[in-house]
PDB file of C-alpha atoms in Angstrom:
ATOM      1  CA  MET B  18     -42.668  -8.747 -18.101  1.00  0.00           C
ATOM      2  CA  LYS B  19     -40.678 -11.490 -15.687  1.00  0.00           C
ATOM      3  CA  ARG B  20     -38.233  -9.112 -15.183  1.00  0.00           C
ATOM      4  CA  TYR B  21     -39.621  -6.645 -13.770  1.00  0.00           C
ATOM      5  CA  PRO B  22     -40.775  -7.772 -10.743  1.00  0.00           C
ATOM      6  CA  GLY B  23     -37.293  -8.377  -9.889  1.00  0.00           C
ATOM      7  CA  ILE B  24     -36.064  -5.145 -11.132  1.00  0.00           C
ATOM      8  CA  PHE B  25     -38.202  -3.343  -9.231  1.00  0.00           C
ATOM      9  CA  LEU B  26     -37.328  -5.024  -5.868  1.00  0.00           C
ATOM     10  CA  ARG B  27     -33.421  -4.388  -6.567  1.00  0.00           C
ATOM     11  CA  GLY B  28     -34.053  -0.450  -7.267  1.00  0.00           C
ATOM     12  CA  ALA B  29     -36.450  -0.575  -3.773  1.00  0.00           C
ATOM     13  CA  GLY B  30     -33.081  -2.289  -2.341  1.00  0.00           C
ATOM     14  CA  MET B  31     -30.895   1.083  -3.746  1.00  0.00           C
ATOM     15  CA  GLY B  32     -33.239   3.425  -2.131  1.00  0.00           C
ATOM     16  CA  ALA B  33     -33.545   1.778   0.951  1.00  0.00           C
ATOM     17  CA  ALA B  34     -29.512   1.680   1.235  1.00  0.00           C
ATOM     18  CA  ASP B  35     -29.311   5.519   0.146  1.00  0.00           C
ATOM     19  CA  ALA B  36     -31.683   6.930   2.657  1.00  0.00           C
ATOM     20  CA  VAL B  37     -28.872   5.158   4.964  1.00  0.00           C
ATOM     21  CA  PRO B  38     -25.667   7.489   5.374  1.00  0.00           C
ATOM     22  CA  GLY B  39     -22.886   5.476   4.994  1.00  0.00           C
ATOM     23  CA  VAL B  40     -24.382   2.584   2.421  1.00  0.00           C
ATOM     24  CA  SER B  41     -24.317   2.947  -1.472  1.00  0.00           C
ATOM     25  CA  GLY B  42     -27.034   1.922  -3.423  1.00  0.00           C
ATOM     26  CA  GLY B  43     -24.025   1.303  -5.986  1.00  0.00           C
ATOM     27  CA  THR B  44     -23.221  -1.291  -3.719  1.00  0.00           C
ATOM     28  CA  ILE B  45     -26.138  -3.040  -4.020  1.00  0.00           C
ATOM     29  CA  ALA B  46     -26.942  -2.457  -7.983  1.00  0.00           C
ATOM     30  CA  PHE B  47     -23.388  -4.075  -7.854  1.00  0.00           C
ATOM     31  CA  ILE B  48     -24.513  -7.242  -5.663  1.00  0.00           C
ATOM     32  CA  THR B  49     -27.344  -7.777  -7.506  1.00  0.00           C
ATOM     33  CA  GLY B  50     -26.205  -8.060 -11.087  1.00  0.00           C
ATOM     34  CA  ILE B  51     -27.028  -4.845 -12.719  1.00  0.00           C
ATOM     35  CA  TYR B  52     -24.405  -2.705 -11.777  1.00  0.00           C
ATOM     36  CA  GLU B  53     -23.019  -2.672 -15.912  1.00  0.00           C
ATOM     37  CA  GLU B  54     -26.594  -2.466 -17.209  1.00  0.00           C
ATOM     38  CA  LEU B  55     -27.100   0.628 -14.908  1.00  0.00           C
ATOM     39  CA  ILE B  56     -24.305   2.709 -15.847  1.00  0.00           C
ATOM     40  CA  HIS B  57     -24.353   1.793 -19.754  1.00  0.00           C
ATOM     41  CA  THR B  58     -27.986   2.978 -19.782  1.00  0.00           C
ATOM     42  CA  ILE B  59     -28.049   6.144 -18.052  1.00  0.00           C
ATOM     43  CA  LYS B  60     -25.302   6.617 -20.756  1.00  0.00           C
ATOM     44  CA  GLN B  61     -28.058   6.192 -23.400  1.00  0.00           C
ATOM     45  CA  PHE B  62     -29.809   9.151 -21.865  1.00  0.00           C
ATOM     46  CA  GLY B  63     -28.656  11.846 -23.881  1.00  0.00           C
ATOM     47  CA  PRO B  64     -28.615  13.311 -27.720  1.00  0.00           C
ATOM     48  CA  SER B  65     -27.977   9.847 -28.836  1.00  0.00           C
ATOM     49  CA  ALA B  66     -31.748   9.238 -27.498  1.00  0.00           C
ATOM     50  CA  PHE B  67     -32.715  12.111 -29.852  1.00  0.00           C
ATOM     51  CA  VAL B  68     -31.174  10.856 -32.864  1.00  0.00           C
ATOM     52  CA  ALA B  69     -32.533   7.159 -32.061  1.00  0.00           C
ATOM     53  CA  TRP B  70     -36.034   8.485 -31.963  1.00  0.00           C
ATOM     54  CA  ARG B  71     -35.888  10.481 -35.206  1.00  0.00           C
ATOM     55  CA  ARG B  72     -34.544   7.049 -37.110  1.00  0.00           C
ATOM     56  CA  GLY B  73     -36.748   4.551 -35.148  1.00  0.00           C
ATOM     57  CA  GLY B  74     -39.744   6.312 -33.448  1.00  0.00           C
ATOM     58  CA  LEU B  75     -40.875   5.426 -30.027  1.00  0.00           C
ATOM     59  CA  PRO B  76     -39.795   1.505 -30.353  1.00  0.00           C
ATOM     60  CA  MET B  77     -36.558   2.397 -31.012  1.00  0.00           C
ATOM     61  CA  LEU B  78     -36.174   4.898 -28.457  1.00  0.00           C
ATOM     62  CA  VAL B  79     -37.786   2.496 -25.612  1.00  0.00           C
ATOM     63  CA  ALA B  80     -35.295  -0.345 -26.487  1.00  0.00           C
ATOM     64  CA  HIS B  81     -32.333   2.729 -27.088  1.00  0.00           C
ATOM     65  CA  LEU B  82     -33.377   3.608 -23.259  1.00  0.00           C
ATOM     66  CA  ASN B  83     -33.387   0.194 -21.634  1.00  0.00           C
ATOM     67  CA  LEU B  84     -36.698   1.701 -20.562  1.00  0.00           C
ATOM     68  CA  GLY B  85     -38.180  -1.994 -19.593  1.00  0.00           C
ATOM     69  CA  PHE B  86     -34.795  -1.568 -16.999  1.00  0.00           C
ATOM     70  CA  VAL B  87     -35.114   1.908 -16.018  1.00  0.00           C
ATOM     71  CA  VAL B  88     -39.006   2.596 -14.942  1.00  0.00           C
ATOM     72  CA  PRO B  89     -39.162  -0.518 -12.848  1.00  0.00           C
ATOM     73  CA  LEU B  90     -35.633   0.633 -10.892  1.00  0.00           C
ATOM     74  CA  LEU B  91     -36.701   3.920 -10.583  1.00  0.00           C
ATOM     75  CA  ALA B  92     -40.027   3.149  -9.817  1.00  0.00           C
ATOM     76  CA  GLY B  93     -38.302   0.839  -7.187  1.00  0.00           C
ATOM     77  CA  ILE B  94     -36.267   3.755  -5.328  1.00  0.00           C
ATOM     78  CA  ALA B  95     -38.647   6.073  -5.398  1.00  0.00           C
ATOM     79  CA  VAL B  96     -41.326   4.163  -3.202  1.00  0.00           C
ATOM     80  CA  SER B  97     -38.407   2.784  -1.290  1.00  0.00           C
ATOM     81  CA  LEU B  98     -37.239   6.601  -0.444  1.00  0.00           C
ATOM     82  CA  VAL B  99     -40.342   8.000   0.201  1.00  0.00           C
ATOM     83  CA  SER B 100     -41.315   4.754   2.200  1.00  0.00           C
ATOM     84  CA  VAL B 101     -37.825   4.248   4.246  1.00  0.00           C
ATOM     85  CA  ALA B 102     -37.438   7.579   5.204  1.00  0.00           C
ATOM     86  CA  HIS B 103     -39.447   7.807   8.456  1.00  0.00           C
ATOM     87  CA  LEU B 104     -37.941   3.942   9.326  1.00  0.00           C
ATOM     88  CA  VAL B 105     -34.696   4.981   8.796  1.00  0.00           C
ATOM     89  CA  VAL B 106     -34.628   8.451  11.053  1.00  0.00           C
ATOM     90  CA  TRP B 107     -36.322   6.276  13.527  1.00  0.00           C
ATOM     91  CA  LEU B 108     -33.607   3.330  13.478  1.00  0.00           C
ATOM     92  CA  MET B 109     -30.540   6.224  13.741  1.00  0.00           C
ATOM     93  CA  GLU B 110     -31.922   8.308  16.703  1.00  0.00           C
ATOM     94  CA  ASP B 111     -33.404   4.446  18.538  1.00  0.00           C
ATOM     95  CA  HIS B 112     -31.157   2.096  17.632  1.00  0.00           C
ATOM     96  CA  PRO B 113     -27.429   3.277  15.564  1.00  0.00           C
ATOM     97  CA  LEU B 114     -25.795   0.770  16.542  1.00  0.00           C
ATOM     98  CA  LEU B 115     -27.878  -1.748  15.546  1.00  0.00           C
ATOM     99  CA  LEU B 116     -28.367   0.014  11.931  1.00  0.00           C
ATOM    100  CA  ASN B 117     -24.709   0.486  11.929  1.00  0.00           C
ATOM    101  CA  GLY B 118     -23.705  -3.148  12.499  1.00  0.00           C
ATOM    102  CA  PHE B 119     -26.425  -4.944   9.923  1.00  0.00           C
ATOM    103  CA  PHE B 120     -25.024  -2.426   7.140  1.00  0.00           C
ATOM    104  CA  PHE B 121     -21.411  -2.604   8.045  1.00  0.00           C
ATOM    105  CA  GLY B 122     -21.500  -6.616   7.707  1.00  0.00           C
ATOM    106  CA  LEU B 123     -23.261  -5.438   4.509  1.00  0.00           C
ATOM    107  CA  VAL B 124     -20.754  -3.676   3.328  1.00  0.00           C
ATOM    108  CA  ALA B 125     -17.384  -5.834   4.363  1.00  0.00           C
ATOM    109  CA  ALA B 126     -18.925  -8.586   1.942  1.00  0.00           C
ATOM    110  CA  SER B 127     -19.721  -6.490  -0.632  1.00  0.00           C
ATOM    111  CA  ALA B 128     -16.068  -5.753  -1.034  1.00  0.00           C
ATOM    112  CA  LEU B 129     -15.466  -9.911  -1.302  1.00  0.00           C
ATOM    113  CA  VAL B 130     -17.925 -10.158  -3.596  1.00  0.00           C
ATOM    114  CA  VAL B 131     -16.234  -6.943  -5.859  1.00  0.00           C
ATOM    115  CA  SER B 132     -12.711  -8.330  -5.719  1.00  0.00           C
ATOM    116  CA  ARG B 133     -13.877 -11.428  -6.971  1.00  0.00           C
ATOM    117  CA  HIS B 134     -15.397 -10.016 -10.293  1.00  0.00           C
ATOM    118  CA  PRO B 135     -12.050  -9.121 -11.453  1.00  0.00           C
ATOM    119  CA  SER B 136     -10.601 -11.998 -14.287  1.00  0.00           C
ATOM    120  CA  THR B 137      -7.395 -10.203 -15.139  1.00  0.00           C
ATOM    121  CA  TRP B 138      -5.436  -8.969 -12.899  1.00  0.00           C
ATOM    122  CA  ARG B 139      -2.229  -7.511 -12.830  1.00  0.00           C
ATOM    123  CA  TRP B 140       0.355  -6.142 -10.373  1.00  0.00           C
ATOM    124  CA  TRP B 141      -0.389  -2.289 -11.226  1.00  0.00           C
ATOM    125  CA  HIS B 142      -4.058  -2.935 -10.421  1.00  0.00           C
ATOM    126  CA  VAL B 143      -2.937  -1.721  -7.236  1.00  0.00           C
ATOM    127  CA  ALA B 144      -2.533   1.655  -7.855  1.00  0.00           C
ATOM    128  CA  PRO B 145      -6.638   2.418  -8.553  1.00  0.00           C
ATOM    129  CA  LEU B 146      -7.104   0.277  -5.713  1.00  0.00           C
ATOM    130  CA  VAL B 147      -5.381   2.448  -3.540  1.00  0.00           C
ATOM    131  CA  ALA B 148      -6.562   5.677  -4.996  1.00  0.00           C
ATOM    132  CA  GLY B 149     -10.037   4.382  -4.072  1.00  0.00           C
ATOM    133  CA  LEU B 150      -9.029   3.992  -0.971  1.00  0.00           C
ATOM    134  CA  LEU B 151      -7.293   7.416  -0.335  1.00  0.00           C
ATOM    135  CA  LEU B 152     -10.830   9.041  -2.258  1.00  0.00           C
ATOM    136  CA  ALA B 153     -13.188   6.745  -0.114  1.00  0.00           C
ATOM    137  CA  HIS B 154     -10.813   8.268   3.232  1.00  0.00           C
ATOM    138  CA  PHE B 155     -10.521  11.851   2.511  1.00  0.00           C
ATOM    139  CA  LEU B 156     -13.740  12.454   0.162  1.00  0.00           C
ATOM    140  CA  PRO B 157     -16.051  13.510   2.911  1.00  0.00           C
ATOM    141  CA  ALA B 158     -13.531  15.468   4.515  1.00  0.00           C
ATOM    142  CA  LEU B 159     -13.487  17.852   1.449  1.00  0.00           C
ATOM    143  CA  MET B 160     -17.030  18.082   1.616  1.00  0.00           C
ATOM    144  CA  PRO B 161     -18.068  21.001   3.676  1.00  0.00           C
ATOM    145  CA  LEU B 162     -16.663  23.302   1.227  1.00  0.00           C
ATOM    146  CA  ILE B 163     -19.442  22.961  -0.247  1.00  0.00           C
ATOM    147  CA  LEU B 164     -21.066  25.432   2.097  1.00  0.00           C
ATOM    148  CA  MET B 165     -18.546  27.841   0.848  1.00  0.00           C
ATOM    149  CA  LEU B 166     -20.534  28.435  -2.298  1.00  0.00           C
ATOM    150  CA  GLY B 167     -22.869  30.547  -0.684  1.00  0.00           C
ATOM    151  CA  SER B 168     -26.091  30.196  -2.660  1.00  0.00           C
ATOM    152  CA  PRO B 169     -28.883  27.567  -0.560  1.00  0.00           C
ATOM    153  CA  GLN B 170     -30.113  26.897  -3.988  1.00  0.00           C
ATOM    154  CA  LEU B 171     -26.493  26.641  -5.470  1.00  0.00           C
ATOM    155  CA  ILE B 172     -25.490  24.661  -3.105  1.00  0.00           C
ATOM    156  CA  LEU B 173     -28.344  22.279  -3.081  1.00  0.00           C
ATOM    157  CA  VAL B 174     -27.802  21.761  -7.020  1.00  0.00           C
ATOM    158  CA  VAL B 175     -24.216  21.216  -6.531  1.00  0.00           C
ATOM    159  CA  GLY B 176     -25.394  18.611  -3.718  1.00  0.00           C
ATOM    160  CA  GLY B 177     -27.003  16.599  -6.075  1.00  0.00           C
ATOM    161  CA  ALA B 178     -24.503  16.577  -8.811  1.00  0.00           C
ATOM    162  CA  ILE B 179     -22.386  15.049  -5.917  1.00  0.00           C
ATOM    163  CA  ALA B 180     -25.035  12.565  -3.866  1.00  0.00           C
ATOM    164  CA  ILE B 181     -26.391  11.107  -6.934  1.00  0.00           C
ATOM    165  CA  SER B 182     -22.928  10.656  -8.671  1.00  0.00           C
ATOM    166  CA  ALA B 183     -22.513   8.750  -5.591  1.00  0.00           C
ATOM    167  CA  LEU B 184     -24.900   6.932  -5.716  1.00  0.00           C
ATOM    168  CA  LEU B 185     -23.472   5.017  -8.489  1.00  0.00           C
ATOM    169  CA  LEU B 186     -19.992   4.006  -6.939  1.00  0.00           C
ATOM    170  CA  PRO B 187     -20.515   0.942  -4.633  1.00  0.00           C
ATOM    171  CA  GLY B 188     -19.219   1.947  -1.198  1.00  0.00           C
ATOM    172  CA  VAL B 189     -19.197   5.796  -1.793  1.00  0.00           C
ATOM    173  CA  SER B 190     -22.633   7.207  -0.056  1.00  0.00           C
ATOM    174  CA  GLY B 191     -24.557   9.442  -1.738  1.00  0.00           C
ATOM    175  CA  SER B 192     -26.411  10.423   2.096  1.00  0.00           C
ATOM    176  CA  PHE B 193     -23.476   9.968   3.892  1.00  0.00           C
ATOM    177  CA  LEU B 194     -21.380  13.195   1.566  1.00  0.00           C
ATOM    178  CA  LEU B 195     -24.712  14.682   2.170  1.00  0.00           C
ATOM    179  CA  LEU B 196     -24.703  14.236   5.943  1.00  0.00           C
ATOM    180  CA  THR B 197     -21.229  15.798   5.681  1.00  0.00           C
ATOM    181  CA  MET B 198     -22.637  18.809   3.043  1.00  0.00           C
ATOM    182  CA  GLY B 199     -25.010  19.540   5.820  1.00  0.00           C
ATOM    183  CA  LEU B 200     -28.023  18.424   3.325  1.00  0.00           C
ATOM    184  CA  TYR B 201     -28.904  15.249   4.456  1.00  0.00           C
ATOM    185  CA  GLY B 202     -31.770  16.812   6.819  1.00  0.00           C
ATOM    186  CA  THR B 203     -32.838  19.172   4.882  1.00  0.00           C
ATOM    187  CA  VAL B 204     -33.141  16.974   1.649  1.00  0.00           C
ATOM    188  CA  MET B 205     -34.775  13.786   4.024  1.00  0.00           C
ATOM    189  CA  GLN B 206     -36.965  16.494   5.403  1.00  0.00           C
ATOM    190  CA  GLY B 207     -37.970  17.869   1.948  1.00  0.00           C
ATOM    191  CA  ILE B 208     -38.767  14.303   0.183  1.00  0.00           C
ATOM    192  CA  ARG B 209     -41.061  13.709   3.457  1.00  0.00           C
ATOM    193  CA  SER B 210     -42.768  17.099   3.107  1.00  0.00           C
ATOM    194  CA  PHE B 211     -42.682  16.991  -0.579  1.00  0.00           C
ATOM    195  CA  ASP B 212     -41.152  20.448  -0.667  1.00  0.00           C
ATOM    196  CA  LEU B 213     -41.397  21.099  -4.125  1.00  0.00           C
ATOM    197  CA  GLY B 214     -39.144  24.077  -4.984  1.00  0.00           C
ATOM    198  CA  LEU B 215     -36.161  21.798  -3.280  1.00  0.00           C
ATOM    199  CA  ILE B 216     -36.860  18.680  -4.907  1.00  0.00           C
ATOM    200  CA  THR B 217     -36.375  20.738  -7.806  1.00  0.00           C
ATOM    201  CA  LEU B 218     -33.360  21.962  -7.521  1.00  0.00           C
ATOM    202  CA  PHE B 219     -32.144  18.516  -5.733  1.00  0.00           C
ATOM    203  CA  GLY B 220     -33.566  17.271  -9.212  1.00  0.00           C
ATOM    204  CA  LEU B 221     -31.898  19.178 -11.655  1.00  0.00           C
ATOM    205  CA  GLY B 222     -28.212  18.469  -9.090  1.00  0.00           C
ATOM    206  CA  CYS B 223     -29.008  14.843 -10.126  1.00  0.00           C
ATOM    207  CA  LEU B 224     -29.723  15.084 -13.497  1.00  0.00           C
ATOM    208  CA  ILE B 225     -26.175  16.886 -14.187  1.00  0.00           C
ATOM    209  CA  GLY B 226     -24.022  14.211 -12.290  1.00  0.00           C
ATOM    210  CA  LEU B 227     -26.258  11.604 -13.951  1.00  0.00           C
ATOM    211  CA  PHE B 228     -25.123  13.231 -17.591  1.00  0.00           C
ATOM    212  CA  PHE B 229     -21.892  13.250 -16.908  1.00  0.00           C
ATOM    213  CA  PHE B 230     -20.831  10.824 -14.605  1.00  0.00           C
ATOM    214  CA  SER B 231     -22.783   7.935 -16.215  1.00  0.00           C
ATOM    215  CA  ARG B 232     -20.453   8.639 -19.503  1.00  0.00           C
ATOM    216  CA  LEU B 233     -17.293   8.740 -17.393  1.00  0.00           C
ATOM    217  CA  LEU B 234     -18.373   5.429 -15.609  1.00  0.00           C
ATOM    218  CA  SER B 235     -18.958   3.902 -18.956  1.00  0.00           C
ATOM    219  CA  TRP B 236     -16.085   4.889 -20.707  1.00  0.00           C
ATOM    220  CA  LEU B 237     -14.036   3.460 -18.078  1.00  0.00           C
ATOM    221  CA  LEU B 238     -15.822  -0.353 -17.715  1.00  0.00           C
ATOM    222  CA  ARG B 239     -15.472  -0.273 -21.506  1.00  0.00           C
ATOM    223  CA  HIS B 240     -11.962   0.649 -21.839  1.00  0.00           C
ATOM    224  CA  HIS B 241     -10.567  -0.566 -18.578  1.00  0.00           C
ATOM    225  CA  HIS B 242     -12.790  -3.065 -16.894  1.00  0.00           C
ATOM    226  CA  THR B 243     -10.798  -4.670 -14.036  1.00  0.00           C
ATOM    227  CA  ALA B 244      -8.519  -1.219 -12.995  1.00  0.00           C
ATOM    228  CA  THR B 245     -11.806   0.025 -12.529  1.00  0.00           C
ATOM    229  CA  LEU B 246     -13.576  -2.820 -10.461  1.00  0.00           C
ATOM    230  CA  GLN B 247     -10.419  -2.442  -8.509  1.00  0.00           C
ATOM    231  CA  LEU B 248     -11.492   0.871  -7.985  1.00  0.00           C
ATOM    232  CA  LEU B 249     -14.533   0.107  -6.743  1.00  0.00           C
ATOM    233  CA  VAL B 250     -12.938  -2.170  -4.209  1.00  0.00           C
ATOM    234  CA  GLY B 251     -10.940   0.203  -2.823  1.00  0.00           C
ATOM    235  CA  PHE B 252     -13.837   2.301  -2.775  1.00  0.00           C
ATOM    236  CA  ILE B 253     -15.738  -0.192  -0.696  1.00  0.00           C
ATOM    237  CA  VAL B 254     -13.152  -0.863   1.640  1.00  0.00           C
ATOM    238  CA  GLY B 255     -12.274   2.768   2.119  1.00  0.00           C
ATOM    239  CA  SER B 256     -16.156   3.188   3.306  1.00  0.00           C
ATOM    240  CA  LEU B 257     -16.316   0.851   5.937  1.00  0.00           C
ATOM    241  CA  PRO B 258     -14.984   3.052   8.761  1.00  0.00           C
ATOM    242  CA  VAL B 259     -17.511   5.489   8.415  1.00  0.00           C
ATOM    243  CA  LEU B 260     -19.753   2.377   9.394  1.00  0.00           C
ATOM    244  CA  TRP B 261     -18.334   1.108  12.332  1.00  0.00           C
ATOM    245  CA  PRO B 262     -20.764   1.107  15.104  1.00  0.00           C
ATOM    246  CA  TRP B 263     -18.392   1.611  17.849  1.00  0.00           C
ATOM    247  CA  ARG B 264     -16.639   5.368  17.230  1.00  0.00           C
ATOM    248  CA  GLU B 265     -16.601   8.755  19.123  1.00  0.00           C
ATOM    249  CA  LEU B 266     -17.515  11.929  17.507  1.00  0.00           C
ATOM    250  CA  VAL B 267     -14.124  14.372  17.509  1.00  0.00           C
ATOM    251  CA  ARG B 268     -14.327  16.645  15.373  1.00  0.00           C
ATOM    252  CA  TYR B 269     -17.175  18.018  13.167  1.00  0.00           C
ATOM    253  CA  GLN B 270     -18.792  21.925  12.185  1.00  0.00           C
ATOM    254  CA  LEU B 271     -21.860  24.108  12.231  1.00  0.00           C
ATOM    255  CA  GLY B 272     -23.795  23.911   9.195  1.00  0.00           C
ATOM    256  CA  PRO B 273     -25.774  27.089   8.116  1.00  0.00           C
ATOM    257  CA  GLU B 274     -29.086  26.051   9.474  1.00  0.00           C
ATOM    258  CA  GLY B 275     -26.824  25.271  13.385  1.00  0.00           C
ATOM    259  CA  GLN B 276     -26.811  21.335  11.804  1.00  0.00           C
ATOM    260  CA  MET B 277     -23.484  19.555  13.130  1.00  0.00           C
ATOM    261  CA  ILE B 278     -21.568  18.382  10.222  1.00  0.00           C
ATOM    262  CA  PRO B 279     -19.307  15.378  11.265  1.00  0.00           C
ATOM    263  CA  LEU B 280     -15.220  15.746  10.263  1.00  0.00           C
ATOM    264  CA  ASP B 281     -13.746  13.234  12.184  1.00  0.00           C
ATOM    265  CA  TYR B 282     -14.355   9.849  14.180  1.00  0.00           C
ATOM    266  CA  ARG B 283     -12.223   8.188  17.034  1.00  0.00           C
ATOM    267  CA  TYR B 284     -12.927   4.708  16.534  1.00  0.00           C
ATOM    268  CA  LEU B 285     -13.297   2.246  19.615  1.00  0.00           C
ATOM    269  CA  THR B 286     -13.733  -1.231  20.888  1.00  0.00           C
ATOM    270  CA  PRO B 287     -17.015  -2.206  21.799  1.00  0.00           C
ATOM    271  CA  ALA B 288     -15.647  -1.790  25.578  1.00  0.00           C
ATOM    272  CA  ASP B 289     -14.326   1.302  25.477  1.00  0.00           C
ATOM    273  CA  PHE B 290     -17.373   2.537  23.811  1.00  0.00           C
ATOM    274  CA  ALA B 291     -19.316   1.619  26.850  1.00  0.00           C
ATOM    275  CA  LEU B 292     -16.580   2.467  28.996  1.00  0.00           C
ATOM    276  CA  LEU B 293     -16.736   6.022  27.107  1.00  0.00           C
ATOM    277  CA  THR B 294     -20.663   6.710  27.411  1.00  0.00           C
ATOM    278  CA  GLY B 295     -21.900   4.454  30.218  1.00  0.00           C
ATOM    279  CA  GLU B 296     -24.112   3.094  27.673  1.00  0.00           C
ATOM    280  CA  SER B 297     -24.210  -1.022  26.317  1.00  0.00           C
ATOM    281  CA  ALA B 298     -21.953  -1.269  23.358  1.00  0.00           C
ATOM    282  CA  GLN B 299     -25.177  -4.311  22.158  1.00  0.00           C
ATOM    283  CA  LEU B 300     -22.416  -6.722  21.526  1.00  0.00           C
ATOM    284  CA  ALA B 301     -24.350  -9.818  21.010  1.00  0.00           C
ATOM    285  CA  GLY B 302     -27.087  -7.415  18.884  1.00  0.00           C
ATOM    286  CA  VAL B 303     -24.337  -5.968  16.519  1.00  0.00           C
ATOM    287  CA  VAL B 304     -22.554  -8.740  15.726  1.00  0.00           C
ATOM    288  CA  ALA B 305     -25.342 -10.924  14.412  1.00  0.00           C
ATOM    289  CA  LEU B 306     -26.690  -8.005  11.910  1.00  0.00           C
ATOM    290  CA  MET B 307     -23.209  -8.279  11.000  1.00  0.00           C
ATOM    291  CA  LEU B 308     -23.664 -11.651  10.163  1.00  0.00           C
ATOM    292  CA  VAL B 309     -27.110 -11.243   8.842  1.00  0.00           C
ATOM    293  CA  GLY B 310     -25.886  -8.007   6.506  1.00  0.00           C
ATOM    294  CA  ALA B 311     -23.026  -9.602   5.442  1.00  0.00           C
ATOM    295  CA  ALA B 312     -25.295 -13.501   4.517  1.00  0.00           C
ATOM    296  CA  LEU B 313     -27.960 -11.645   2.791  1.00  0.00           C
ATOM    297  CA  VAL B 314     -24.827  -9.546   0.502  1.00  0.00           C
ATOM    298  CA  LEU B 315     -23.716 -13.567   0.075  1.00  0.00           C
ATOM    299  CA  LEU B 316     -27.080 -14.574  -1.304  1.00  0.00           C
ATOM    300  CA  LEU B 317     -27.894 -11.697  -3.374  1.00  0.00           C
ATOM    301  CA  ASP B 318     -24.615 -12.402  -5.106  1.00  0.00           C
ATOM    302  CA  ARG B 319     -25.398 -16.151  -5.239  1.00  0.00           C
ATOM    303  CA  GLY B 320     -28.517 -15.008  -7.189  1.00  0.00           C
ATOM    304  CA  GLY B 321     -27.838 -12.011  -9.017  1.00  0.00           C
ATOM    305  CA  ARG B 322     -25.113 -13.407 -11.400  1.00  0.00           C
ATOM    306  CA  ARG B 323     -25.671 -14.172 -14.856  1.00  0.00           C
ATOM    307  CA  PRO B 324     -24.008 -13.995 -17.687  1.00  0.00           C
ATOM    308  CA  ALA B 325     -21.662 -10.613 -18.636  1.00  0.00           C
ATOM    309  CA  ALA B 326     -24.373 -10.734 -22.054  1.00  0.00           C
ATOM    310  CA  ALA B 327     -27.554 -10.715 -20.042  1.00  0.00           C
ATOM    311  CA  ARG B 328     -26.662  -7.732 -17.810  1.00  0.00           C
ATOM    312  CA  THR B 329     -25.137  -5.284 -20.436  1.00  0.00           C
ATOM    313  CA  PRO B 330     -27.840  -3.116 -22.950  1.00  0.00           C
ATOM    314  CA  ARG B 331     -27.648  -3.547 -26.757  1.00  0.00           C
ATOM    315  CA  GLY B 332     -24.892  -1.290 -27.796  1.00  0.00           C
ATOM    316  CA  ALA B 333     -22.714  -0.961 -24.885  1.00  0.00           C
ATOM    317  CA  ASN B 334     -19.130  -2.266 -25.261  1.00  0.00           C
ATOM    318  CA  LYS B 335     -17.637  -4.949 -23.016  1.00  0.00           C
ATOM    319  CA  GLU B 336     -14.028  -4.551 -21.794  1.00  0.00           C
ATOM    320  CA  ASP B 337     -11.996  -4.633 -24.236  1.00  0.00           C
ATOM    321  CA  ALA B 338      -7.811  -5.746 -24.380  1.00  0.00           C
ATOM    322  CA  SER B 339      -6.249  -2.770 -22.700  1.00  0.00           C
ATOM    323  CA  ASP B 340      -6.759  -4.611 -19.387  1.00  0.00           C
ATOM    324  CA  ALA B 341      -5.236  -8.330 -20.585  1.00  0.00           C
TER     325      ALA B 341
END
């Protein structure tokens, strides 16, 4: 019972992060010490849950699904998404530089936090690190291809599956991928207006993505723990350019509803940004918020550390000797 408020707050942090394009709720899960428990717990939702219920009834089902962790976490995410949606839209429209500065500092510090976790690093772990960097760089550019599916309903389902999978990856923003798919505004508006049809289709995609991707990540964490963490570091570092406050959109396309889908940016110095736009670069405020975001991550990491056994639900395997 004492653990529930802390899990709720971690869920609220994940929901707030995923409402912002360029930030990942998976990053918040990692730095607050619940990432591996989250992945292994999601994996438990499936046919094995029915087996657990048949064998031990409701008590075994609750233990199998780790509902003492899942329920407060989902409650925190849901409350945060609904309540933060209005604030995020306002900040993105009126204070984009300050918002990006805060999350740039947060994500940059997260890369440092994640890179400290591997305990048995080997030279070949450079490969998954580079793979993570490349995927984080090229993945958003591939997202507009989803629009070629044609059917708005199918696009929502596929978009939900991709976005929720990104939520599980530190450094990969489900919201930003939705933005590059041209779905961000549609989904956020649907959540704020409680459009049940849209929420149902998007939620179906999320369930599909969770079912398959959580199993892949759980397997990777069990059998190739250190290499997987290096992959996650690559994702986080590769996502930093998306959050650089001073940038210029140089390539975009229009979505089916006329919305602008960003494809490529040119990254500027604060002085060049001010010269190009004629607006203030807000250097002092942005740098201050970068430092605040970084400090917050380091504080969360210090407070969220605890033995690995406490983070891993019963029945989940630990790293095997494959990375030794």
